[in-house]
Protein backbone atom coordinates (compact mmCIF):
# COMPACT_ATOMS: atom_id res chain seq x y z
CA UNK A 1 0.00 0.00 0.00
CA UNK A 2 1.29 3.46 -0.87
CA UNK A 3 2.17 5.83 1.95
CA UNK A 4 0.01 8.92 2.52
CA UNK A 5 1.33 12.43 1.87
CA UNK A 6 1.75 12.99 5.63
CA UNK A 7 3.66 9.72 6.05
CA UNK A 8 5.97 10.55 3.15
CA UNK A 9 6.60 14.00 4.54
CA UNK A 10 7.80 12.38 7.76
CA UNK A 11 9.97 9.88 5.92
CA UNK A 12 11.66 12.64 3.90
CA UNK A 13 12.55 14.70 6.96
CA UNK A 14 16.34 14.95 7.36
CA UNK A 15 17.57 13.43 10.65
CA UNK A 16 17.61 16.02 13.41
CA UNK A 17 20.92 17.86 13.57
CA UNK A 18 20.92 20.08 16.61
CA UNK A 19 20.80 23.78 15.80
CA UNK A 20 20.19 23.36 12.07
CA UNK A 21 17.31 25.47 10.77
CA UNK A 22 14.07 23.43 10.67
CA UNK A 23 13.26 24.63 7.13
CA UNK A 24 16.53 23.10 5.91
CA UNK A 25 15.62 19.74 7.45
CA UNK A 26 12.01 19.89 6.23
CA UNK A 27 12.59 20.83 2.59
CA UNK A 28 12.39 18.05 0.04
CA UNK A 29 11.27 17.85 -3.58
CA UNK A 30 7.95 16.10 -4.21
CA UNK A 31 6.58 15.22 -7.62
CA UNK A 32 2.97 15.00 -6.50
CA UNK A 33 1.36 18.40 -5.96
CA UNK A 34 -2.21 19.02 -4.82
CA UNK A 35 -4.70 21.20 -6.69
CA UNK A 36 -4.56 23.83 -3.91
CA UNK A 37 -3.39 27.17 -5.31
CA UNK A 38 -0.53 29.22 -3.89
CA UNK A 39 -1.84 32.58 -2.66
CA UNK A 40 -0.50 35.76 -4.30
CA UNK A 41 0.81 36.85 -0.85
CA UNK A 42 2.83 33.64 -0.44
CA UNK A 43 4.11 33.87 -4.00
CA UNK A 44 5.34 37.34 -3.21
CA UNK A 45 7.02 36.07 -0.02
CA UNK A 46 9.10 33.43 -1.81
CA UNK A 47 10.45 36.02 -4.23
CA UNK A 48 11.06 38.46 -1.38
CA UNK A 49 13.31 35.77 0.16
CA UNK A 50 15.16 35.27 -3.14
CA UNK A 51 15.62 39.03 -3.34
CA UNK A 52 17.82 39.08 -0.24
CA UNK A 53 20.36 36.50 -1.39
CA UNK A 54 23.98 37.62 -1.65
CA UNK A 55 25.52 38.08 -5.10
CA UNK A 56 28.87 39.06 -6.62
CA UNK A 57 29.07 42.89 -6.80
CA UNK A 58 25.50 42.84 -5.50
CA UNK A 59 24.58 42.41 -9.15
CA UNK A 60 21.43 40.42 -8.34
CA UNK A 61 21.67 38.81 -11.79
CA UNK A 62 18.64 36.58 -11.29
CA UNK A 63 15.34 37.00 -13.14
CA UNK A 64 12.33 34.76 -12.57
CA UNK A 65 9.59 34.17 -15.11
CA UNK A 66 6.59 33.01 -13.12
CA UNK A 67 3.50 31.31 -14.45
CA UNK A 68 0.44 30.35 -12.40
CA UNK A 69 -1.77 27.45 -13.47
CA UNK A 70 -3.68 27.97 -16.75
CA UNK A 71 -1.70 31.10 -17.68
CA UNK A 72 0.09 31.36 -21.02
CA UNK A 73 3.39 31.75 -19.13
CA UNK A 74 2.76 28.46 -17.29
CA UNK A 75 1.97 26.71 -20.58
CA UNK A 76 5.13 28.01 -22.22
CA UNK A 77 7.34 26.81 -19.36
CA UNK A 78 5.53 23.47 -19.18
CA UNK A 79 5.92 22.84 -22.90
CA UNK A 80 9.72 23.22 -22.58
CA UNK A 81 9.98 20.36 -20.05
CA UNK A 82 11.33 16.94 -21.04
CA UNK A 83 8.76 14.13 -21.13
CA UNK A 84 9.68 12.72 -17.71
CA UNK A 85 9.16 16.09 -16.04
CA UNK A 86 5.93 16.70 -17.98
CA UNK A 87 4.64 13.43 -16.54
CA UNK A 88 4.40 14.98 -13.07
CA UNK A 89 5.10 18.75 -13.05
CA UNK A 90 1.73 19.73 -14.51
CA UNK A 91 0.16 19.18 -11.09
CA UNK A 92 2.14 22.10 -9.60
CA UNK A 93 0.24 25.33 -9.03
CA UNK A 94 3.16 27.49 -10.20
CA UNK A 95 6.07 27.00 -12.61
CA UNK A 96 9.03 29.34 -12.35
CA UNK A 97 11.90 29.70 -14.82
CA UNK A 98 15.19 30.94 -13.35
CA UNK A 99 17.28 33.10 -15.70
CA UNK A 100 20.46 35.04 -14.97
CA UNK A 101 22.36 37.93 -16.53
CA UNK A 102 25.90 36.87 -17.52
CA UNK A 103 27.16 40.46 -17.91
CA UNK A 104 27.94 42.82 -15.04
CA UNK A 105 25.82 45.94 -15.37
CA UNK A 106 28.60 48.24 -14.05
CA UNK A 107 31.15 47.43 -16.78
CA UNK A 108 29.72 44.88 -19.22
CA UNK A 109 32.30 42.19 -18.42
CA UNK A 110 31.35 38.53 -17.98
CA UNK A 111 29.88 37.61 -14.61
CA UNK A 112 31.24 34.11 -14.04
CA UNK A 113 29.16 33.89 -10.87
CA UNK A 114 25.82 34.53 -12.59
CA UNK A 115 24.55 30.95 -12.34
CA UNK A 116 26.04 30.56 -8.86
CA UNK A 117 24.13 33.61 -7.63
CA UNK A 118 20.88 32.54 -9.31
CA UNK A 119 21.29 29.21 -7.51
CA UNK A 120 21.76 30.97 -4.18
CA UNK A 121 18.62 33.06 -4.72
CA UNK A 122 16.69 29.96 -5.74
CA UNK A 123 17.81 28.17 -2.57
CA UNK A 124 16.41 31.05 -0.50
CA UNK A 125 13.19 30.75 -2.49
CA UNK A 126 12.92 27.02 -1.75
CA UNK A 127 13.59 27.48 1.96
CA UNK A 128 11.06 30.32 2.26
CA UNK A 129 8.55 28.09 0.48
CA UNK A 130 9.24 25.36 3.02
CA UNK A 131 8.69 27.81 5.89
CA UNK A 132 5.28 28.63 4.40
CA UNK A 133 4.25 24.96 4.15
CA UNK A 134 4.85 24.99 0.40
CA UNK A 135 6.98 22.58 -1.63
CA UNK A 136 9.36 23.09 -4.54
CA UNK A 137 10.94 20.78 -7.08
CA UNK A 138 13.72 22.12 -9.27
CA UNK A 139 14.30 20.76 -12.77
CA UNK A 140 17.21 20.93 -15.19
CA UNK A 141 15.21 18.80 -17.61
CA UNK A 142 13.85 21.47 -19.93
CA UNK A 143 14.78 22.76 -23.38
CA UNK A 144 16.62 26.07 -23.03
CA UNK A 145 16.20 26.94 -26.72
CA UNK A 146 12.44 26.51 -26.42
CA UNK A 147 12.08 28.91 -23.48
CA UNK A 148 14.62 31.36 -24.90
CA UNK A 149 12.48 31.62 -28.03
CA UNK A 150 9.11 31.50 -26.25
CA UNK A 151 10.01 34.41 -23.94
CA UNK A 152 12.47 36.30 -26.17
CA UNK A 153 15.29 35.93 -23.62
CA UNK A 154 18.45 37.75 -24.80
CA UNK A 155 21.61 35.73 -25.57
CA UNK A 156 23.54 37.18 -22.61
CA UNK A 157 21.12 35.58 -20.14
CA UNK A 158 21.82 32.00 -19.00
CA UNK A 159 19.47 29.50 -17.41
CA UNK A 160 19.20 27.90 -14.00
CA UNK A 161 16.34 25.57 -13.18
CA UNK A 162 12.61 25.44 -13.67
CA UNK A 163 10.99 25.33 -10.23
CA UNK A 164 7.64 23.65 -9.62
CA UNK A 165 5.92 25.25 -6.61
CA UNK A 166 2.78 24.25 -4.75
CA UNK A 167 1.33 22.15 -1.95
CA UNK A 168 2.25 18.50 -1.54
CA UNK A 169 -0.13 15.99 -3.10
CA UNK A 170 -0.87 12.35 -2.35
CA UNK A 171 1.77 9.97 -3.75
CA UNK A 172 -0.97 7.75 -5.22
CA UNK A 173 -2.14 10.63 -7.41
CA UNK A 174 1.05 10.21 -9.47
CA UNK A 175 -0.63 7.14 -10.94
CA UNK A 176 2.64 5.55 -12.07
CA UNK A 177 4.73 2.92 -10.23
CA UNK A 178 8.11 4.52 -11.01
CA UNK A 179 7.04 7.97 -9.80
CA UNK A 180 5.37 6.56 -6.68
CA UNK A 181 8.56 4.63 -5.84
CA UNK A 182 10.65 7.80 -6.16
CA UNK A 183 8.14 9.77 -4.10
CA UNK A 184 8.23 7.30 -1.22
CA UNK A 185 11.96 6.47 -1.03
CA UNK A 186 14.10 7.95 1.77
CA UNK A 187 16.43 10.86 0.98
CA UNK A 188 20.17 10.25 0.93
CA UNK A 189 23.18 12.47 1.36
CA UNK A 190 26.96 12.14 1.47
CA UNK A 191 28.58 12.26 4.90
CA UNK A 192 30.22 15.53 5.97
CA UNK A 193 33.64 13.83 5.86
CA UNK A 194 33.18 13.33 2.12
CA UNK A 195 32.94 17.03 1.31
CA UNK A 196 34.29 19.07 4.22
CA UNK A 197 38.08 18.91 3.93
CA UNK A 198 41.19 20.28 5.58
CA UNK A 199 43.37 19.14 2.63
CA UNK A 200 42.33 17.68 -0.74
CA UNK A 201 42.53 14.09 0.55
CA UNK A 202 41.72 14.73 4.22
CA UNK A 203 38.40 15.23 5.95
CA UNK A 204 38.24 18.29 8.21
CA UNK A 205 37.93 17.70 11.94
CA UNK A 206 34.54 19.04 12.93
CA UNK A 207 33.09 19.31 16.41
C1 LIG B 1 19.44 22.08 -10.52
C2 LIG B 1 18.53 20.89 -10.26
C3 LIG B 1 18.02 20.19 -11.33
C4 LIG B 1 17.14 19.11 -11.11
N1 LIG B 1 16.55 18.51 -12.20
C5 LIG B 1 15.54 17.64 -12.00
C6 LIG B 1 14.75 17.17 -13.09
O1 LIG B 1 14.93 17.57 -14.25
N2 LIG B 1 13.76 16.28 -12.82
C7 LIG B 1 13.51 15.82 -11.55
O2 LIG B 1 12.58 15.01 -11.41
N3 LIG B 1 14.22 16.26 -10.50
C8 LIG B 1 15.22 17.16 -10.67
N4 LIG B 1 15.93 17.67 -9.59
C9 LIG B 1 15.61 17.23 -8.22
C10 LIG B 1 16.76 16.46 -7.58
O3 LIG B 1 16.81 15.16 -8.09
C11 LIG B 1 16.57 16.47 -6.04
O4 LIG B 1 16.66 17.79 -5.56
C12 LIG B 1 17.61 15.61 -5.34
O5 LIG B 1 17.40 14.24 -5.64
C13 LIG B 1 17.59 15.77 -3.83
O6 LIG B 1 16.31 15.50 -3.34
P1 LIG B 1 15.56 16.55 -2.38
O7 LIG B 1 15.43 17.85 -3.13
O8 LIG B 1 14.22 15.91 -2.12
O9 LIG B 1 16.40 16.70 -1.16
C14 LIG B 1 16.82 18.72 -9.78
C15 LIG B 1 17.36 19.45 -8.70
C16 LIG B 1 18.19 20.53 -8.93
C17 LIG B 1 18.71 21.31 -7.74
Coordinates of C-alpha atoms and ligand atoms in Angstrom, one line a residue:
X1 CA 0.0 0.0 0.0
X2 CA 1.3 3.5 -0.9
X3 CA 2.2 5.8 1.9
X4 CA 0.0 8.9 2.5
X5 CA 1.3 12.4 1.9
X6 CA 1.7 13.0 5.6
X7 CA 3.7 9.7 6.0
X8 CA 6.0 10.5 3.1
X9 CA 6.6 14.0 4.5
X10 CA 7.8 12.4 7.8
X11 CA 10.0 9.9 5.9
X12 CA 11.7 12.6 3.9
X13 CA 12.5 14.7 7.0
X14 CA 16.3 14.9 7.4
X15 CA 17.6 13.4 10.6
X16 CA 17.6 16.0 13.4
X17 CA 20.9 17.9 13.6
X18 CA 20.9 20.1 16.6
X19 CA 20.8 23.8 15.8
X20 CA 20.2 23.4 12.1
X21 CA 17.3 25.5 10.8
X22 CA 14.1 23.4 10.7
X23 CA 13.3 24.6 7.1
X24 CA 16.5 23.1 5.9
X25 CA 15.6 19.7 7.4
X26 CA 12.0 19.9 6.2
X27 CA 12.6 20.8 2.6
X28 CA 12.4 18.0 0.0
X29 CA 11.3 17.9 -3.6
X30 CA 7.9 16.1 -4.2
X31 CA 6.6 15.2 -7.6
X32 CA 3.0 15.0 -6.5
X33 CA 1.4 18.4 -6.0
X34 CA -2.2 19.0 -4.8
X35 CA -4.7 21.2 -6.7
X36 CA -4.6 23.8 -3.9
X37 CA -3.4 27.2 -5.3
X38 CA -0.5 29.2 -3.9
X39 CA -1.8 32.6 -2.7
X40 CA -0.5 35.8 -4.3
X41 CA 0.8 36.9 -0.9
X42 CA 2.8 33.6 -0.4
X43 CA 4.1 33.9 -4.0
X44 CA 5.3 37.3 -3.2
X45 CA 7.0 36.1 0.0
X46 CA 9.1 33.4 -1.8
X47 CA 10.5 36.0 -4.2
X48 CA 11.1 38.5 -1.4
X49 CA 13.3 35.8 0.2
X50 CA 15.2 35.3 -3.1
X51 CA 15.6 39.0 -3.3
X52 CA 17.8 39.1 -0.2
X53 CA 20.4 36.5 -1.4
X54 CA 24.0 37.6 -1.6
X55 CA 25.5 38.1 -5.1
X56 CA 28.9 39.1 -6.6
X57 CA 29.1 42.9 -6.8
X58 CA 25.5 42.8 -5.5
X59 CA 24.6 42.4 -9.2
X60 CA 21.4 40.4 -8.3
X61 CA 21.7 38.8 -11.8
X62 CA 18.6 36.6 -11.3
X63 CA 15.3 37.0 -13.1
X64 CA 12.3 34.8 -12.6
X65 CA 9.6 34.2 -15.1
X66 CA 6.6 33.0 -13.1
X67 CA 3.5 31.3 -14.5
X68 CA 0.4 30.3 -12.4
X69 CA -1.8 27.5 -13.5
X70 CA -3.7 28.0 -16.7
X71 CA -1.7 31.1 -17.7
X72 CA 0.1 31.4 -21.0
X73 CA 3.4 31.8 -19.1
X74 CA 2.8 28.5 -17.3
X75 CA 2.0 26.7 -20.6
X76 CA 5.1 28.0 -22.2
X77 CA 7.3 26.8 -19.4
X78 CA 5.5 23.5 -19.2
X79 CA 5.9 22.8 -22.9
X80 CA 9.7 23.2 -22.6
X81 CA 10.0 20.4 -20.1
X82 CA 11.3 16.9 -21.0
X83 CA 8.8 14.1 -21.1
X84 CA 9.7 12.7 -17.7
X85 CA 9.2 16.1 -16.0
X86 CA 5.9 16.7 -18.0
X87 CA 4.6 13.4 -16.5
X88 CA 4.4 15.0 -13.1
X89 CA 5.1 18.8 -13.0
X90 CA 1.7 19.7 -14.5
X91 CA 0.2 19.2 -11.1
X92 CA 2.1 22.1 -9.6
X93 CA 0.2 25.3 -9.0
X94 CA 3.2 27.5 -10.2
X95 CA 6.1 27.0 -12.6
X96 CA 9.0 29.3 -12.3
X97 CA 11.9 29.7 -14.8
X98 CA 15.2 30.9 -13.4
X99 CA 17.3 33.1 -15.7
X100 CA 20.5 35.0 -15.0
X101 CA 22.4 37.9 -16.5
X102 CA 25.9 36.9 -17.5
X103 CA 27.2 40.5 -17.9
X104 CA 27.9 42.8 -15.0
X105 CA 25.8 45.9 -15.4
X106 CA 28.6 48.2 -14.0
X107 CA 31.2 47.4 -16.8
X108 CA 29.7 44.9 -19.2
X109 CA 32.3 42.2 -18.4
X110 CA 31.3 38.5 -18.0
X111 CA 29.9 37.6 -14.6
X112 CA 31.2 34.1 -14.0
X113 CA 29.2 33.9 -10.9
X114 CA 25.8 34.5 -12.6
X115 CA 24.6 31.0 -12.3
X116 CA 26.0 30.6 -8.9
X117 CA 24.1 33.6 -7.6
X118 CA 20.9 32.5 -9.3
X119 CA 21.3 29.2 -7.5
X120 CA 21.8 31.0 -4.2
X121 CA 18.6 33.1 -4.7
X122 CA 16.7 30.0 -5.7
X123 CA 17.8 28.2 -2.6
X124 CA 16.4 31.0 -0.5
X125 CA 13.2 30.7 -2.5
X126 CA 12.9 27.0 -1.8
X127 CA 13.6 27.5 2.0
X128 CA 11.1 30.3 2.3
X129 CA 8.5 28.1 0.5
X130 CA 9.2 25.4 3.0
X131 CA 8.7 27.8 5.9
X132 CA 5.3 28.6 4.4
X133 CA 4.2 25.0 4.2
X134 CA 4.9 25.0 0.4
X135 CA 7.0 22.6 -1.6
X136 CA 9.4 23.1 -4.5
X137 CA 10.9 20.8 -7.1
X138 CA 13.7 22.1 -9.3
X139 CA 14.3 20.8 -12.8
X140 CA 17.2 20.9 -15.2
X141 CA 15.2 18.8 -17.6
X142 CA 13.9 21.5 -19.9
X143 CA 14.8 22.8 -23.4
X144 CA 16.6 26.1 -23.0
X145 CA 16.2 26.9 -26.7
X146 CA 12.4 26.5 -26.4
X147 CA 12.1 28.9 -23.5
X148 CA 14.6 31.4 -24.9
X149 CA 12.5 31.6 -28.0
X150 CA 9.1 31.5 -26.2
X151 CA 10.0 34.4 -23.9
X152 CA 12.5 36.3 -26.2
X153 CA 15.3 35.9 -23.6
X154 CA 18.5 37.7 -24.8
X155 CA 21.6 35.7 -25.6
X156 CA 23.5 37.2 -22.6
X157 CA 21.1 35.6 -20.1
X158 CA 21.8 32.0 -19.0
X159 CA 19.5 29.5 -17.4
X160 CA 19.2 27.9 -14.0
X161 CA 16.3 25.6 -13.2
X162 CA 12.6 25.4 -13.7
X163 CA 11.0 25.3 -10.2
X164 CA 7.6 23.7 -9.6
X165 CA 5.9 25.3 -6.6
X166 CA 2.8 24.3 -4.7
X167 CA 1.3 22.1 -2.0
X168 CA 2.2 18.5 -1.5
X169 CA -0.1 16.0 -3.1
X170 CA -0.9 12.3 -2.3
X171 CA 1.8 10.0 -3.8
X172 CA -1.0 7.7 -5.2
X173 CA -2.1 10.6 -7.4
X174 CA 1.0 10.2 -9.5
X175 CA -0.6 7.1 -10.9
X176 CA 2.6 5.5 -12.1
X177 CA 4.7 2.9 -10.2
X178 CA 8.1 4.5 -11.0
X179 CA 7.0 8.0 -9.8
X180 CA 5.4 6.6 -6.7
X181 CA 8.6 4.6 -5.8
X182 CA 10.7 7.8 -6.2
X183 CA 8.1 9.8 -4.1
X184 CA 8.2 7.3 -1.2
X185 CA 12.0 6.5 -1.0
X186 CA 14.1 8.0 1.8
X187 CA 16.4 10.9 1.0
X188 CA 20.2 10.2 0.9
X189 CA 23.2 12.5 1.4
X190 CA 27.0 12.1 1.5
X191 CA 28.6 12.3 4.9
X192 CA 30.2 15.5 6.0
X193 CA 33.6 13.8 5.9
X194 CA 33.2 13.3 2.1
X195 CA 32.9 17.0 1.3
X196 CA 34.3 19.1 4.2
X197 CA 38.1 18.9 3.9
X198 CA 41.2 20.3 5.6
X199 CA 43.4 19.1 2.6
X200 CA 42.3 17.7 -0.7
X201 CA 42.5 14.1 0.5
X202 CA 41.7 14.7 4.2
X203 CA 38.4 15.2 5.9
X204 CA 38.2 18.3 8.2
X205 CA 37.9 17.7 11.9
X206 CA 34.5 19.0 12.9
X207 CA 33.1 19.3 16.4
Ligands
LIG1 C1 19.4 22.1 -10.5 C2 18.5 20.9 -10.3 C3 18.0 20.2 -11.3 C4 17.1 19.1 -11.1 N1 16.5 18.5 -12.2 C5 15.5 17.6 -12.0 C6 14.8 17.2 -13.1 O1 14.9 17.6 -14.2 N2 13.8 16.3 -12.8 C7 13.5 15.8 -11.6 O2 12.6 15.0 -11.4 N3 14.2 16.3 -10.5 C8 15.2 17.2 -10.7 N4 15.9 17.7 -9.6 C9 15.6 17.2 -8.2 C10 16.8 16.5 -7.6 O3 16.8 15.2 -8.1 C11 16.6 16.5 -6.0 O4 16.7 17.8 -5.6 C12 17.6 15.6 -5.3 O5 17.4 14.2 -5.6 C13 17.6 15.8 -3.8 O6 16.3 15.5 -3.3 P1 15.6 16.5 -2.4 O7 15.4 17.9 -3.1 O8 14.2 15.9 -2.1 O9 16.4 16.7 -1.2 C14 16.8 18.7 -9.8 C15 17.4 19.4 -8.7 C16 18.2 20.5 -8.9 C17 18.7 21.3 -7.7

